[in-house]
Structure formats: C-alpha cells, structure tokens
Amino acid sequence: QKEVEQNSGPLSVPEGAIASLNCTYSDRVSQSFFWYRQYSGKSPELIMSIYSNGDKEDGRFTAQLNKASQYVSLLIRDSQPSDSATYLCAVNFGNEKLTFGTGTRLTIIP
Amino acid sequence: GAGVSQSPRYKVAKRGQDVALRCDPISGHVSLFWYQQALGQGPEFLTYFQNEAQLDKSGLPSDRFFAERPEGSVSTLKIQRTQQEDSAVYLCASSLGLAGNTIYFGEGSWLTVV
C-alpha cells in the first residue's frame, strides 16, 4: 500500500512567521510531488509541484524534496491570515493518479 | 470551459436512492479522475479515465459505485442504493494526460445521505 503521511495539526503560526509543513511517503520510486491548499468548503488548489531533489521557490512558498529520506516539505514565509487553510501533500507513485495525505490544518494568528 | 465543472453542487438523497453526479473536465484534458473526500480527510482516489477508457477503478468502494465517460469528455459517477457512509464530497479532476501533469479539481459535489 503506497501511503502519504502528514501531521493533521492544527498548526498555529503567528502572522509574519515561517510556517513549515511536512510530508513523508512510502515509495522510493515516486517521481512527482504536489502541495495543494484547500480552504474550508472549497476544492483543492495546486500551489506547488516539485520533481527533483532540492528546493523550489515560488513567491512566499518553498517546496523542499529529499528523495533519499522520502520527505517533502512546504515552507510559507511571511505568513498571512489568508494562508489559513488545510494543506494537502500529494504524490504520484508512477502512474497518473495522485495519492493524498490527510492534510495539515494551518492557522495564522494575527 | 475554463475549469472543471461539476453538478449538482449539493445533493441530499434518502437512503436507498440512486444518485448521478456529473463532471465536465477542462477542454482538451485527456485524463479524468474521481475522488471522494470525507470530512477532515484527504481526497481518496476512486477511478480514472483516459479518454473514454476506464484505466483504474481500484478505489471504487463497492459495486454500488459506477463511473462512465462514454465520449471521452463528460463523466458521470453513479451511486446506487445510497448509504449514509456515502456522504462525502465527490471531487472530479482532470489533466492533460501525462504522468506528473498537474491535476485540476472541480468544486465538488456535496452528497448527504439521510
């Protein structure tokens, strides 16, 4: 069974600080990794994808991938109240479908 | 269309009733996915189409669930004899059709079985 694990939270971070979200996955041959943001009552929205080891930055968001440790993370710099949402880690295990974690609920405290 | 469109957005069904949920993917997207999301959980894969071919239906929870995409565009997820445990958001998603491509989600169909 190929799995994606996330801490469900809730994770509370003061406004302006860095929020760090973590995800581990079970299969070393996984090729592509995604972070989705989901506001309450809304559908998941892609915010980052990463395919190779290292860091990928997009604005205030940085995705970090370590395939040897089977670990992917998302950093949100200068956290804003609008970043409060559930963050879903998703992994493509070599076919087209994505396997999701349960999500981490993030709250930014003004 | 501009995005993945799903209907109905909200459906209340009496236990034992059949329901049909429709998905209209992004124009030109070859792959179409159905996911089920229970409250407080991540989306769980149900089934996947490439054009009209259903390539993976390993996530369908029982034989009461059936999906089709007869012309390779619009898809319908049908749930027969609904049970309370079927209450969830049913998310449709589409992608261009290559492994690793971004998958875009619709707004979901919220099903409540009473």
mmCIF file with all atom_site columns, C-alpha atoms in Angstrom:
data_model
loop_
_atom_site.group_PDB
_atom_site.id
_atom_site.type_symbol
_atom_site.label_atom_id
_atom_site.label_alt_id
_atom_site.label_comp_id
_atom_site.label_asym_id
_atom_site.label_entity_id
_atom_site.label_seq_id
_atom_site.pdbx_PDB_ins_code
_atom_site.Cartn_x
_atom_site.Cartn_y
_atom_site.Cartn_z
_atom_site.occupancy
_atom_site.B_iso_or_equiv
_atom_site.pdbx_formal_charge
_atom_site.auth_seq_id
_atom_site.auth_comp_id
_atom_site.auth_asym_id
_atom_site.auth_atom_id
_atom_site.pdbx_PDB_model_num
ATOM 1   C CA . GLN A 1 1   ? 0.000   0.000  0.000   1.00 0.00 ? 1   GLN A CA 1
ATOM 2   C CA . LYS A 1 2   ? 1.545   3.279  -1.093  1.00 0.00 ? 2   LYS A CA 1
ATOM 3   C CA . GLU A 1 3   ? 0.960   5.932  1.514   1.00 0.00 ? 3   GLU A CA 1
ATOM 4   C CA . VAL A 1 4   ? 1.400   9.618  2.192   1.00 0.00 ? 4   VAL A CA 1
ATOM 5   C CA . GLU A 1 5   ? 1.657   10.773 5.793   1.00 0.00 ? 5   GLU A CA 1
ATOM 6   C CA . GLN A 1 6   ? 1.060   14.242 7.187   1.00 0.00 ? 6   GLN A CA 1
ATOM 7   C CA . ASN A 1 7   ? 0.610   15.613 10.678  1.00 0.00 ? 7   ASN A CA 1
ATOM 8   C CA . SER A 1 8   ? -3.047  16.630 10.804  1.00 0.00 ? 8   SER A CA 1
ATOM 9   C CA . GLY A 1 9   ? -2.351  19.598 13.070  1.00 0.00 ? 9   GLY A CA 1
ATOM 10  C CA . PRO A 1 10  ? -3.748  22.048 13.771  1.00 0.00 ? 10  PRO A CA 1
ATOM 11  C CA . LEU A 1 11  ? -0.578  24.051 13.307  1.00 0.00 ? 11  LEU A CA 1
ATOM 12  C CA . SER A 1 12  ? -0.720  27.612 14.621  1.00 0.00 ? 12  SER A CA 1
ATOM 13  C CA . VAL A 1 13  ? 1.809   30.184 13.411  1.00 0.00 ? 13  VAL A CA 1
ATOM 14  C CA . PRO A 1 14  ? 1.982   33.924 14.204  1.00 0.00 ? 14  PRO A CA 1
ATOM 15  C CA . GLU A 1 15  ? 1.446   36.307 11.334  1.00 0.00 ? 15  GLU A CA 1
ATOM 16  C CA . GLY A 1 16  ? 4.736   37.142 9.639   1.00 0.00 ? 16  GLY A CA 1
ATOM 17  C CA . ALA A 1 17  ? 6.492   33.971 10.784  1.00 0.00 ? 17  ALA A CA 1
ATOM 18  C CA . ILE A 1 18  ? 7.508   30.943 8.716   1.00 0.00 ? 18  ILE A CA 1
ATOM 19  C CA . ALA A 1 19  ? 5.070   28.048 8.541   1.00 0.00 ? 19  ALA A CA 1
ATOM 20  C CA . SER A 1 20  ? 6.668   24.640 7.965   1.00 0.00 ? 20  SER A CA 1
ATOM 21  C CA . LEU A 1 21  ? 4.554   21.748 6.707   1.00 0.00 ? 21  LEU A CA 1
ATOM 22  C CA . ASN A 1 22  ? 5.928   18.233 6.399   1.00 0.00 ? 22  ASN A CA 1
ATOM 23  C CA . CYS A 1 23  ? 5.051   15.092 4.475   1.00 0.00 ? 23  CYS A CA 1
ATOM 24  C CA . THR A 1 24  ? 6.555   11.617 4.179   1.00 0.00 ? 24  THR A CA 1
ATOM 25  C CA . TYR A 1 25  ? 5.769   8.983  1.599   1.00 0.00 ? 25  TYR A CA 1
ATOM 26  C CA . SER A 1 26  ? 6.266   5.266  1.359   1.00 0.00 ? 26  SER A CA 1
ATOM 27  C CA . ASP A 1 27  ? 7.690   4.534  -2.091  1.00 0.00 ? 27  ASP A CA 1
ATOM 28  C CA . ARG A 1 28  ? 11.216  5.410  -3.203  1.00 0.00 ? 28  ARG A CA 1
ATOM 29  C CA . VAL A 1 29  ? 10.335  5.353  -6.913  1.00 0.00 ? 29  VAL A CA 1
ATOM 30  C CA . SER A 1 30  ? 7.889   8.243  -6.585  1.00 0.00 ? 30  SER A CA 1
ATOM 31  C CA . GLN A 1 31  ? 8.579   10.885 -9.223  1.00 0.00 ? 31  GLN A CA 1
ATOM 32  C CA . SER A 1 32  ? 6.372   13.891 -8.655  1.00 0.00 ? 32  SER A CA 1
ATOM 33  C CA . PHE A 1 33  ? 5.104   15.695 -5.605  1.00 0.00 ? 33  PHE A CA 1
ATOM 34  C CA . PHE A 1 34  ? 2.468   18.337 -5.131  1.00 0.00 ? 34  PHE A CA 1
ATOM 35  C CA . TRP A 1 35  ? 1.174   20.670 -2.463  1.00 0.00 ? 35  TRP A CA 1
ATOM 36  C CA . TYR A 1 36  ? -2.475  21.680 -2.636  1.00 0.00 ? 36  TYR A CA 1
ATOM 37  C CA . ARG A 1 37  ? -4.215  24.289 -0.490  1.00 0.00 ? 37  ARG A CA 1
ATOM 38  C CA . GLN A 1 38  ? -7.837  23.725 0.474   1.00 0.00 ? 38  GLN A CA 1
ATOM 39  C CA . TYR A 1 39  ? -9.962  26.384 2.092   1.00 0.00 ? 39  TYR A CA 1
ATOM 40  C CA . SER A 1 40  ? -12.918 25.198 4.126   1.00 0.00 ? 40  SER A CA 1
ATOM 41  C CA . GLY A 1 41  ? -15.762 24.213 1.836   1.00 0.00 ? 41  GLY A CA 1
ATOM 42  C CA . LYS A 1 42  ? -13.667 24.627 -1.303  1.00 0.00 ? 42  LYS A CA 1
ATOM 43  C CA . SER A 1 43  ? -11.811 22.267 -3.630  1.00 0.00 ? 43  SER A CA 1
ATOM 44  C CA . PRO A 1 44  ? -8.040  21.675 -3.536  1.00 0.00 ? 44  PRO A CA 1
ATOM 45  C CA . GLU A 1 45  ? -5.960  24.263 -5.378  1.00 0.00 ? 45  GLU A CA 1
ATOM 46  C CA . LEU A 1 46  ? -2.433  23.498 -6.587  1.00 0.00 ? 46  LEU A CA 1
ATOM 47  C CA . ILE A 1 47  ? 0.206   25.787 -5.119  1.00 0.00 ? 47  ILE A CA 1
ATOM 48  C CA . MET A 1 48  ? 3.491   23.951 -5.750  1.00 0.00 ? 48  MET A CA 1
ATOM 49  C CA . SER A 1 49  ? 4.872   20.993 -7.642  1.00 0.00 ? 49  SER A CA 1
ATOM 50  C CA . ILE A 1 50  ? 8.373   19.562 -7.308  1.00 0.00 ? 50  ILE A CA 1
ATOM 51  C CA . TYR A 1 51  ? 10.069  16.787 -9.222  1.00 0.00 ? 51  TYR A CA 1
ATOM 52  C CA . SER A 1 52  ? 13.768  16.762 -8.255  1.00 0.00 ? 52  SER A CA 1
ATOM 53  C CA . ASN A 1 53  ? 15.750  16.885 -5.039  1.00 0.00 ? 53  ASN A CA 1
ATOM 54  C CA . GLY A 1 54  ? 16.366  20.276 -3.513  1.00 0.00 ? 54  GLY A CA 1
ATOM 55  C CA . ASP A 1 55  ? 14.387  23.451 -3.113  1.00 0.00 ? 55  ASP A CA 1
ATOM 56  C CA . LYS A 1 56  ? 11.896  25.111 -5.416  1.00 0.00 ? 56  LYS A CA 1
ATOM 57  C CA . GLU A 1 57  ? 10.770  28.629 -4.650  1.00 0.00 ? 57  GLU A CA 1
ATOM 58  C CA . ASP A 1 58  ? 7.669   30.463 -5.854  1.00 0.00 ? 58  ASP A CA 1
ATOM 59  C CA . GLY A 1 59  ? 6.998   33.767 -4.138  1.00 0.00 ? 59  GLY A CA 1
ATOM 60  C CA . ARG A 1 60  ? 6.499   33.178 -0.431  1.00 0.00 ? 60  ARG A CA 1
ATOM 61  C CA . PHE A 1 61  ? 6.354   29.408 -0.932  1.00 0.00 ? 61  PHE A CA 1
ATOM 62  C CA . THR A 1 62  ? 9.303   26.998 -0.978  1.00 0.00 ? 62  THR A CA 1
ATOM 63  C CA . ALA A 1 63  ? 8.955   23.275 -1.568  1.00 0.00 ? 63  ALA A CA 1
ATOM 64  C CA . GLN A 1 64  ? 11.781  21.022 -0.417  1.00 0.00 ? 64  GLN A CA 1
ATOM 65  C CA . LEU A 1 65  ? 12.271  17.453 -1.604  1.00 0.00 ? 65  LEU A CA 1
ATOM 66  C CA . ASN A 1 66  ? 14.593  14.790 -0.220  1.00 0.00 ? 66  ASN A CA 1
ATOM 67  C CA . LYS A 1 67  ? 14.031  11.538 -2.077  1.00 0.00 ? 67  LYS A CA 1
ATOM 68  C CA . ALA A 1 68  ? 16.584  9.595  -0.040  1.00 0.00 ? 68  ALA A CA 1
ATOM 69  C CA . SER A 1 69  ? 14.625  10.378 3.123   1.00 0.00 ? 69  SER A CA 1
ATOM 70  C CA . GLN A 1 70  ? 11.260  10.153 1.334   1.00 0.00 ? 70  GLN A CA 1
ATOM 71  C CA . TYR A 1 71  ? 10.369  13.557 2.658   1.00 0.00 ? 71  TYR A CA 1
ATOM 72  C CA . VAL A 1 72  ? 8.792   16.647 1.118   1.00 0.00 ? 72  VAL A CA 1
ATOM 73  C CA . SER A 1 73  ? 8.040   19.898 2.887   1.00 0.00 ? 73  SER A CA 1
ATOM 74  C CA . LEU A 1 74  ? 6.427   23.256 2.232   1.00 0.00 ? 74  LEU A CA 1
ATOM 75  C CA . LEU A 1 75  ? 7.639   26.480 3.790   1.00 0.00 ? 75  LEU A CA 1
ATOM 76  C CA . ILE A 1 76  ? 5.469   29.585 3.797   1.00 0.00 ? 76  ILE A CA 1
ATOM 77  C CA . ARG A 1 77  ? 7.397   32.775 4.550   1.00 0.00 ? 77  ARG A CA 1
ATOM 78  C CA . ASP A 1 78  ? 5.812   35.936 5.953   1.00 0.00 ? 78  ASP A CA 1
ATOM 79  C CA . SER A 1 79  ? 2.637   34.010 6.819   1.00 0.00 ? 79  SER A CA 1
ATOM 80  C CA . GLN A 1 80  ? -0.607  35.882 6.280   1.00 0.00 ? 80  GLN A CA 1
ATOM 81  C CA . PRO A 1 81  ? -4.065  35.237 7.743   1.00 0.00 ? 81  PRO A CA 1
ATOM 82  C CA . SER A 1 82  ? -5.173  34.347 4.203   1.00 0.00 ? 82  SER A CA 1
ATOM 83  C CA . ASP A 1 83  ? -2.779  31.382 4.339   1.00 0.00 ? 83  ASP A CA 1
ATOM 84  C CA . SER A 1 84  ? -5.024  29.744 6.944   1.00 0.00 ? 84  SER A CA 1
ATOM 85  C CA . ALA A 1 85  ? -6.242  26.595 5.234   1.00 0.00 ? 85  ALA A CA 1
ATOM 86  C CA . THR A 1 86  ? -5.650  22.858 5.040   1.00 0.00 ? 86  THR A CA 1
ATOM 87  C CA . TYR A 1 87  ? -2.529  21.910 3.088   1.00 0.00 ? 87  TYR A CA 1
ATOM 88  C CA . LEU A 1 88  ? -2.605  18.602 1.261   1.00 0.00 ? 88  LEU A CA 1
ATOM 89  C CA . CYS A 1 89  ? 0.518   16.751 0.211   1.00 0.00 ? 89  CYS A CA 1
ATOM 90  C CA . ALA A 1 90  ? 0.062   14.561 -2.868  1.00 0.00 ? 90  ALA A CA 1
ATOM 91  C CA . VAL A 1 91  ? 2.387   12.057 -4.511  1.00 0.00 ? 91  VAL A CA 1
ATOM 92  C CA . ASN A 1 92  ? 2.368   10.480 -7.931  1.00 0.00 ? 92  ASN A CA 1
ATOM 93  C CA . PHE A 1 93  ? 3.581   6.911  -7.421  1.00 0.00 ? 93  PHE A CA 1
ATOM 94  C CA . GLY A 1 94  ? 4.454   6.329  -11.063 1.00 0.00 ? 94  GLY A CA 1
ATOM 95  C CA . ASN A 1 95  ? 1.023   6.290  -12.625 1.00 0.00 ? 95  ASN A CA 1
ATOM 96  C CA . GLU A 1 96  ? -1.276  9.192  -13.327 1.00 0.00 ? 96  GLU A CA 1
ATOM 97  C CA . LYS A 1 97  ? -3.316  9.311  -10.169 1.00 0.00 ? 97  LYS A CA 1
ATOM 98  C CA . LEU A 1 98  ? -2.334  11.226 -7.051  1.00 0.00 ? 98  LEU A CA 1
ATOM 99  C CA . THR A 1 99  ? -2.315  9.778  -3.560  1.00 0.00 ? 99  THR A CA 1
ATOM 100 C CA . PHE A 1 100 ? -3.084  12.382 -0.914  1.00 0.00 ? 100 PHE A CA 1
ATOM 101 C CA . GLY A 1 101 ? -2.229  12.720 2.726   1.00 0.00 ? 101 GLY A CA 1
ATOM 102 C CA . THR A 1 102 ? -4.917  13.622 5.234   1.00 0.00 ? 102 THR A CA 1
ATOM 103 C CA . GLY A 1 103 ? -3.837  17.267 5.192   1.00 0.00 ? 103 GLY A CA 1
ATOM 104 C CA . THR A 1 104 ? -2.424  19.655 7.796   1.00 0.00 ? 104 THR A CA 1
ATOM 105 C CA . ARG A 1 105 ? -4.710  22.377 9.077   1.00 0.00 ? 105 ARG A CA 1
ATOM 106 C CA . LEU A 1 106 ? -2.775  25.655 9.334   1.00 0.00 ? 106 LEU A CA 1
ATOM 107 C CA . THR A 1 107 ? -3.975  28.672 11.276  1.00 0.00 ? 107 THR A CA 1
ATOM 108 C CA . ILE A 1 108 ? -2.153  32.012 11.043  1.00 0.00 ? 108 ILE A CA 1
ATOM 109 C CA . ILE A 1 109 ? -2.679  34.051 14.177  1.00 0.00 ? 109 ILE A CA 1
ATOM 110 C CA . PRO A 1 110 ? -2.889  37.823 13.597  1.00 0.00 ? 110 PRO A CA 1
ATOM 111 C CA . GLY B 2 1   ? -14.623 25.552 -20.350 1.00 0.00 ? 1   GLY B CA 1
ATOM 112 C CA . ALA B 2 2   ? -12.277 27.499 -18.124 1.00 0.00 ? 2   ALA B CA 1
ATOM 113 C CA . GLY B 2 3   ? -12.284 24.969 -15.325 1.00 0.00 ? 3   GLY B CA 1
ATOM 114 C CA . VAL B 2 4   ? -13.652 21.624 -14.218 1.00 0.00 ? 4   VAL B CA 1
ATOM 115 C CA . SER B 2 5   ? -17.393 21.922 -13.772 1.00 0.00 ? 5   SER B CA 1
ATOM 116 C CA . GLN B 2 6   ? -19.435 19.638 -11.523 1.00 0.00 ? 6   GLN B CA 1
ATOM 117 C CA . SER B 2 7   ? -23.136 19.287 -10.916 1.00 0.00 ? 7   SER B CA 1
ATOM 118 C CA . PRO B 2 8   ? -25.090 19.205 -8.762  1.00 0.00 ? 8   PRO B CA 1
ATOM 119 C CA . ARG B 2 9   ? -23.070 21.155 -6.231  1.00 0.00 ? 9   ARG B CA 1
ATOM 120 C CA . TYR B 2 10  ? -25.251 19.879 -3.392  1.00 0.00 ? 10  TYR B CA 1
ATOM 121 C CA . LYS B 2 11  ? -27.398 16.777 -3.234  1.00 0.00 ? 11  LYS B CA 1
ATOM 122 C CA . VAL B 2 12  ? -29.438 15.367 -0.389  1.00 0.00 ? 12  VAL B CA 1
ATOM 123 C CA . ALA B 2 13  ? -30.505 11.794 -1.022  1.00 0.00 ? 13  ALA B CA 1
ATOM 124 C CA . LYS B 2 14  ? -32.673 9.483  1.005   1.00 0.00 ? 14  LYS B CA 1
ATOM 125 C CA . ARG B 2 15  ? -31.019 6.204  1.947   1.00 0.00 ? 15  ARG B CA 1
ATOM 126 C CA . GLY B 2 16  ? -31.571 3.716  -0.837  1.00 0.00 ? 16  GLY B CA 1
ATOM 127 C CA . GLN B 2 17  ? -31.951 6.357  -3.536  1.00 0.00 ? 17  GLN B CA 1
ATOM 128 C CA . ASP B 2 18  ? -29.756 6.342  -6.635  1.00 0.00 ? 18  ASP B CA 1
ATOM 129 C CA . VAL B 2 19  ? -27.706 9.462  -7.440  1.00 0.00 ? 19  VAL B CA 1
ATOM 130 C CA . ALA B 2 20  ? -25.778 10.631 -10.504 1.00 0.00 ? 20  ALA B CA 1
ATOM 131 C CA . LEU B 2 21  ? -23.003 13.202 -10.323 1.00 0.00 ? 21  LEU B CA 1
ATOM 132 C CA . ARG B 2 22  ? -21.754 14.918 -13.452 1.00 0.00 ? 22  ARG B CA 1
ATOM 133 C CA . CYS B 2 23  ? -18.302 16.220 -14.339 1.00 0.00 ? 23  CYS B CA 1
ATOM 134 C CA . ASP B 2 24  ? -17.321 18.367 -17.307 1.00 0.00 ? 24  ASP B CA 1
ATOM 135 C CA . PRO B 2 25  ? -13.494 18.484 -17.480 1.00 0.00 ? 25  PRO B CA 1
ATOM 136 C CA . ILE B 2 26  ? -11.264 21.217 -18.832 1.00 0.00 ? 26  ILE B CA 1
ATOM 137 C CA . SER B 2 27  ? -11.448 21.256 -22.621 1.00 0.00 ? 27  SER B CA 1
ATOM 138 C CA . GLY B 2 28  ? -8.705  19.133 -24.148 1.00 0.00 ? 28  GLY B CA 1
ATOM 139 C CA . HIS B 2 29  ? -7.887  17.259 -20.964 1.00 0.00 ? 29  HIS B CA 1
ATOM 140 C CA . VAL B 2 30  ? -7.443  13.593 -21.695 1.00 0.00 ? 30  VAL B CA 1
ATOM 141 C CA . SER B 2 31  ? -7.414  12.278 -18.141 1.00 0.00 ? 31  SER B CA 1
ATOM 142 C CA . LEU B 2 32  ? -10.304 12.486 -15.714 1.00 0.00 ? 32  LEU B CA 1
ATOM 143 C CA . PHE B 2 33  ? -10.305 11.417 -12.077 1.00 0.00 ? 33  PHE B CA 1
ATOM 144 C CA . TRP B 2 34  ? -12.951 10.956 -9.405  1.00 0.00 ? 34  TRP B CA 1
ATOM 145 C CA . TYR B 2 35  ? -12.029 11.338 -5.750  1.00 0.00 ? 35  TYR B CA 1
ATOM 146 C CA . GLN B 2 36  ? -14.081 11.027 -2.574  1.00 0.00 ? 36  GLN B CA 1
ATOM 147 C CA . GLN B 2 37  ? -13.333 13.319 0.342   1.00 0.00 ? 37  GLN B CA 1
ATOM 148 C CA . ALA B 2 38  ? -14.856 12.680 3.755   1.00 0.00 ? 38  ALA B CA 1
ATOM 149 C CA . LEU B 2 39  ? -14.912 15.445 6.358   1.00 0.00 ? 39  LEU B CA 1
ATOM 150 C CA . GLY B 2 40  ? -11.452 16.069 7.790   1.00 0.00 ? 40  GLY B CA 1
ATOM 151 C CA . GLN B 2 41  ? -9.745  13.665 5.405   1.00 0.00 ? 41  GLN B CA 1
ATOM 152 C CA . GLY B 2 42  ? -7.713  13.995 2.241   1.00 0.00 ? 42  GLY B CA 1
ATOM 153 C CA . PRO B 2 43  ? -9.207  13.072 -1.127  1.00 0.00 ? 43  PRO B CA 1
ATOM 154 C CA . GLU B 2 44  ? -9.352  9.319  -1.734  1.00 0.00 ? 44  GLU B CA 1
ATOM 155 C CA . PHE B 2 45  ? -8.967  8.036  -5.282  1.00 0.00 ? 45  PHE B CA 1
ATOM 156 C CA . LEU B 2 46  ? -11.995 6.324  -6.796  1.00 0.00 ? 46  LEU B CA 1
ATOM 157 C CA . THR B 2 47  ? -11.403 5.892  -10.511 1.00 0.00 ? 47  THR B CA 1
ATOM 158 C CA . TYR B 2 48  ? -9.546  7.246  -13.532 1.00 0.00 ? 48  TYR B CA 1
ATOM 159 C CA . PHE B 2 49  ? -10.268 7.580  -17.238 1.00 0.00 ? 49  PHE B CA 1
ATOM 160 C CA . GLN B 2 50  ? -8.007  8.241  -20.154 1.00 0.00 ? 50  GLN B CA 1
ATOM 161 C CA . ASN B 2 51  ? -10.345 9.455  -22.873 1.00 0.00 ? 51  ASN B CA 1
ATOM 162 C CA . GLU B 2 52  ? -13.269 7.007  -22.735 1.00 0.00 ? 52  GLU B CA 1
ATOM 163 C CA . ALA B 2 53  ? -11.248 4.142  -21.279 1.00 0.00 ? 53  ALA B CA 1
ATOM 164 C CA . GLN B 2 54  ? -11.573 3.478  -17.568 1.00 0.00 ? 54  GLN B CA 1
ATOM 165 C CA . LEU B 2 55  ? -7.982  2.510  -16.761 1.00 0.00 ? 55  LEU B CA 1
ATOM 166 C CA . ASP B 2 56  ? -8.243  2.185  -12.995 1.00 0.00 ? 56  ASP B CA 1
ATOM 167 C CA . LYS B 2 57  ? -11.296 1.645  -10.829 1.00 0.00 ? 57  LYS B CA 1
ATOM 168 C CA . SER B 2 58  ? -9.483  0.171  -7.876  1.00 0.00 ? 58  SER B CA 1
ATOM 169 C CA . GLY B 2 59  ? -10.755 2.857  -5.481  1.00 0.00 ? 59  GLY B CA 1
ATOM 170 C CA . LEU B 2 60  ? -14.473 2.319  -6.008  1.00 0.00 ? 60  LEU B CA 1
ATOM 171 C CA . PRO B 2 61  ? -15.681 1.189  -2.558  1.00 0.00 ? 61  PRO B CA 1
ATOM 172 C CA . SER B 2 62  ? -18.361 -1.225 -3.706  1.00 0.00 ? 62  SER B CA 1
ATOM 173 C CA . ASP B 2 63  ? -20.271 -2.426 -6.734  1.00 0.00 ? 63  ASP B CA 1
ATOM 174 C CA . ARG B 2 64  ? -22.870 0.259  -5.962  1.00 0.00 ? 64  ARG B CA 1
ATOM 175 C CA . PHE B 2 65  ? -20.443 2.772  -7.461  1.00 0.00 ? 65  PHE B CA 1
ATOM 176 C CA . PHE B 2 66  ? -20.177 3.056  -11.215 1.00 0.00 ? 66  PHE B CA 1
ATOM 177 C CA . ALA B 2 67  ? -18.489 5.647  -13.435 1.00 0.00 ? 67  ALA B CA 1
ATOM 178 C CA . GLU B 2 68  ? -18.573 6.234  -17.154 1.00 0.00 ? 68  GLU B CA 1
ATOM 179 C CA . ARG B 2 69  ? -17.155 8.614  -19.733 1.00 0.00 ? 69  ARG B CA 1
ATOM 180 C CA . PRO B 2 70  ? -18.687 7.335  -22.969 1.00 0.00 ? 70  PRO B CA 1
ATOM 181 C CA . GLU B 2 71  ? -17.408 10.018 -25.356 1.00 0.00 ? 71  GLU B CA 1
ATOM 182 C CA . GLY B 2 72  ? -14.164 10.837 -23.624 1.00 0.00 ? 72  GLY B CA 1
ATOM 183 C CA . SER B 2 73  ? -15.363 14.166 -22.271 1.00 0.00 ? 73  SER B CA 1
ATOM 184 C CA . VAL B 2 74  ? -18.173 14.449 -19.714 1.00 0.00 ? 74  VAL B CA 1
ATOM 185 C CA . SER B 2 75  ? -18.181 11.814 -16.991 1.00 0.00 ? 75  SER B CA 1
ATOM 186 C CA . THR B 2 76  ? -20.893 10.600 -14.651 1.00 0.00 ? 76  THR B CA 1
ATOM 187 C CA . LEU B 2 77  ? -20.394 8.939  -11.281 1.00 0.00 ? 77  LEU B CA 1
ATOM 188 C CA . LYS B 2 78  ? -23.413 6.919  -10.276 1.00 0.00 ? 78  LYS B CA 1
ATOM 189 C CA . ILE B 2 79  ? -24.093 5.619  -6.794  1.00 0.00 ? 79  ILE B CA 1
ATOM 190 C CA . GLN B 2 80  ? -26.863 3.081  -6.444  1.00 0.00 ? 80  GLN B CA 1
ATOM 191 C CA . ARG B 2 81  ? -28.845 2.415  -3.264  1.00 0.00 ? 81  ARG B CA 1
ATOM 192 C CA . THR B 2 82  ? -27.041 5.150  -1.343  1.00 0.00 ? 82  THR B CA 1
ATOM 193 C CA . GLN B 2 83  ? -25.993 4.522  2.248   1.00 0.00 ? 83  GLN B CA 1
ATOM 194 C CA . GLN B 2 84  ? -25.165 7.021  4.968   1.00 0.00 ? 84  GLN B CA 1
ATOM 195 C CA . GLU B 2 85  ? -21.465 6.204  4.686   1.00 0.00 ? 85  GLU B CA 1
ATOM 196 C CA . ASP B 2 86  ? -21.576 7.511  1.107   1.00 0.00 ? 86  ASP B CA 1
ATOM 197 C CA . SER B 2 87  ? -21.993 11.053 2.474   1.00 0.00 ? 87  SER B CA 1
ATOM 198 C CA . ALA B 2 88  ? -18.928 12.953 1.305   1.00 0.00 ? 88  ALA B CA 1
ATOM 199 C CA . VAL B 2 89  ? -17.690 15.448 -1.243  1.00 0.00 ? 89  VAL B CA 1
ATOM 200 C CA . TYR B 2 90  ? -17.112 13.889 -4.633  1.00 0.00 ? 90  TYR B CA 1
ATOM 201 C CA . LEU B 2 91  ? -14.336 15.690 -6.458  1.00 0.00 ? 91  LEU B CA 1
ATOM 202 C CA . CYS B 2 92  ? -13.721 15.445 -10.156 1.00 0.00 ? 92  CYS B CA 1
ATOM 203 C CA . ALA B 2 93  ? -10.344 16.412 -11.585 1.00 0.00 ? 93  ALA B CA 1
ATOM 204 C CA . SER B 2 94  ? -8.726  16.485 -14.994 1.00 0.00 ? 94  SER B CA 1
ATOM 205 C CA . SER B 2 95  ? -5.270  16.710 -16.507 1.00 0.00 ? 95  SER B CA 1
ATOM 206 C CA . LEU B 2 96  ? -3.581  16.794 -19.880 1.00 0.00 ? 96  LEU B CA 1
ATOM 207 C CA . GLY B 2 97  ? -2.803  13.118 -19.658 1.00 0.00 ? 97  GLY B CA 1
ATOM 208 C CA . LEU B 2 98  ? 0.870   12.655 -18.945 1.00 0.00 ? 98  LEU B CA 1
ATOM 209 C CA . ALA B 2 99  ? 2.195   11.197 -15.721 1.00 0.00 ? 99  ALA B CA 1
ATOM 210 C CA . GLY B 2 100 ? 3.202   14.005 -13.396 1.00 0.00 ? 100 GLY B CA 1
ATOM 211 C CA . ASN B 2 101 ? 0.949   16.547 -15.090 1.00 0.00 ? 101 ASN B CA 1
ATOM 212 C CA . THR B 2 102 ? -0.916  18.942 -12.852 1.00 0.00 ? 102 THR B CA 1
ATOM 213 C CA . ILE B 2 103 ? -4.354  17.734 -11.851 1.00 0.00 ? 103 ILE B CA 1
ATOM 214 C CA . TYR B 2 104 ? -7.028  20.420 -11.592 1.00 0.00 ? 104 TYR B CA 1
ATOM 215 C CA . PHE B 2 105 ? -10.062 19.924 -9.377  1.00 0.00 ? 105 PHE B CA 1
ATOM 216 C CA . GLY B 2 106 ? -13.654 20.971 -9.747  1.00 0.00 ? 106 GLY B CA 1
ATOM 217 C CA . GLU B 2 107 ? -15.624 22.494 -6.866  1.00 0.00 ? 107 GLU B CA 1
ATOM 218 C CA . GLY B 2 108 ? -17.050 19.131 -5.903  1.00 0.00 ? 108 GLY B CA 1
ATOM 219 C CA . SER B 2 109 ? -20.476 17.644 -5.409  1.00 0.00 ? 109 SER B CA 1
ATOM 220 C CA . TRP B 2 110 ? -21.511 17.538 -1.756  1.00 0.00 ? 110 TRP B CA 1
ATOM 221 C CA . LEU B 2 111 ? -23.619 14.441 -1.127  1.00 0.00 ? 111 LEU B CA 1
ATOM 222 C CA . THR B 2 112 ? -25.566 13.979 2.090   1.00 0.00 ? 112 THR B CA 1
ATOM 223 C CA . VAL B 2 113 ? -27.469 10.736 2.559   1.00 0.00 ? 113 VAL B CA 1
ATOM 224 C CA . VAL B 2 114 ? -30.234 10.918 5.162   1.00 0.00 ? 114 VAL B CA 1
#
